[in-house]
Amino acid sequence: MRRAPLTAGVIVGSIRPRDVKKAIASGADLLEIRVDTYSARDPETIEHALRALKGIRKPLILTIRSTKEGGRFYISDKKRLELFNALAPYAGYVDIELSSNTILKSVVDLTKRLGKKLIISYHNFRETPGKKELAGIVKKGVSLGADVVKIVCRTNDAGDLKRLASLLIDYDGLTVIGMGDYGKVSRILFPALGSKITYGSITKASAPGQMSVAEI
């Protein structure tokens, strides 16, 4: 029997107990910690907040998104790696962009060494690339040891949506999401096709077309 897809509640701005409780009450299976959106981004402050979450028994996705792929605040790669090293022990999953060339291998090695699940992600806020390019992204992520390859692209028409859906027919181990109004349906439909994780907001959307966990 195929395992049911997971719903991740995206926590932006800060890690507040009331937002965590809201995510769980809404039905979130995972909590995505979007460190790049936090005003306080020093390891000590975030570690203190994560230690307080130990009793919730929901796996965390650690994400420190680069600005070129949608991160809110600029964080240098050196600082991002420092944060990954400090915070990965608290997470169940670690998300790193395929384009993060200077720190990608270090984060992959860290994740594997700690026995965490590795998400290698690709985000395109302008368009959905062609089928050949999308296939190349999947194969590259798999070759690097990803447990999940996450592909998120803006969908501008039915052709874009079909092209993303076809990935779920051709490959296993993917999370695929279409951004924008046209891609909204993908957040519900694609998990039925095998997409591993769908993401919903808790306080405010972190991507175009993102629905709340409660709506999903």
Short mmCIF file of N, CA, C and O in Angstrom, two decimals, residues 23 25 31 56-57 82 89 93 109-112 136 168 211:
data_model
loop_
_atom_site.label_atom_id
_atom_site.label_comp_id
_atom_site.label_asym_id
_atom_site.label_seq_id
_atom_site.Cartn_x
_atom_site.Cartn_y
_atom_site.Cartn_z
N ALA A 23 -0.34 24.72 13.80
CA ALA A 23 0.05 23.79 12.74
C ALA A 23 -0.41 22.37 13.06
O ALA A 23 -0.97 21.67 12.21
N ALA A 25 -2.78 21.46 15.23
CA ALA A 25 -4.24 21.40 15.27
C ALA A 25 -4.84 21.37 13.87
O ALA A 25 -5.91 20.79 13.65
N LEU A 31 6.78 20.01 10.34
CA LEU A 31 6.89 21.46 10.50
C LEU A 31 8.14 21.91 9.75
O LEU A 31 9.24 21.42 10.03
N ILE A 56 6.98 17.89 20.96
CA ILE A 56 5.82 17.89 20.05
C ILE A 56 5.74 16.63 19.18
O ILE A 56 4.71 16.32 18.62
N ARG A 57 6.86 15.93 19.03
CA ARG A 57 6.88 14.66 18.29
C ARG A 57 6.44 14.81 16.83
O ARG A 57 5.77 13.92 16.28
N GLU A 82 27.07 27.41 8.76
CA GLU A 82 27.15 27.45 10.23
C GLU A 82 25.80 27.10 10.85
O GLU A 82 25.72 26.33 11.82
N PRO A 89 20.97 18.79 13.84
CA PRO A 89 20.68 17.73 14.82
C PRO A 89 19.24 17.74 15.34
O PRO A 89 18.74 16.71 15.81
N TYR A 93 14.46 16.29 8.64
CA TYR A 93 14.79 16.51 7.24
C TYR A 93 15.64 17.77 7.12
O TYR A 93 15.44 18.73 7.87
N ASP A 109 26.82 15.86 3.11
CA ASP A 109 27.62 15.00 3.99
C ASP A 109 27.15 15.10 5.44
O ASP A 109 27.07 14.09 6.16
N LEU A 110 26.85 16.31 5.89
CA LEU A 110 26.35 16.53 7.26
C LEU A 110 25.05 15.77 7.47
O LEU A 110 24.88 15.08 8.49
N THR A 111 24.13 15.90 6.52
CA THR A 111 22.83 15.26 6.65
C THR A 111 22.94 13.75 6.73
O THR A 111 22.31 13.09 7.56
N LYS A 112 23.78 13.18 5.87
CA LYS A 112 23.98 11.73 5.87
C LYS A 112 24.67 11.26 7.14
O LYS A 112 24.32 10.21 7.70
N GLY A 136 16.81 16.27 -15.88
CA GLY A 136 18.19 16.45 -15.45
C GLY A 136 18.29 16.85 -13.99
O GLY A 136 19.20 16.40 -13.28
N LEU A 168 5.92 12.87 -11.87
CA LEU A 168 5.46 11.94 -10.84
C LEU A 168 5.09 10.58 -11.43
O LEU A 168 5.03 9.59 -10.70
N MET A 211 -1.54 27.51 -0.11
CA MET A 211 -2.71 27.50 0.73
C MET A 211 -2.32 27.22 2.17
O MET A 211 -1.19 26.82 2.44
#
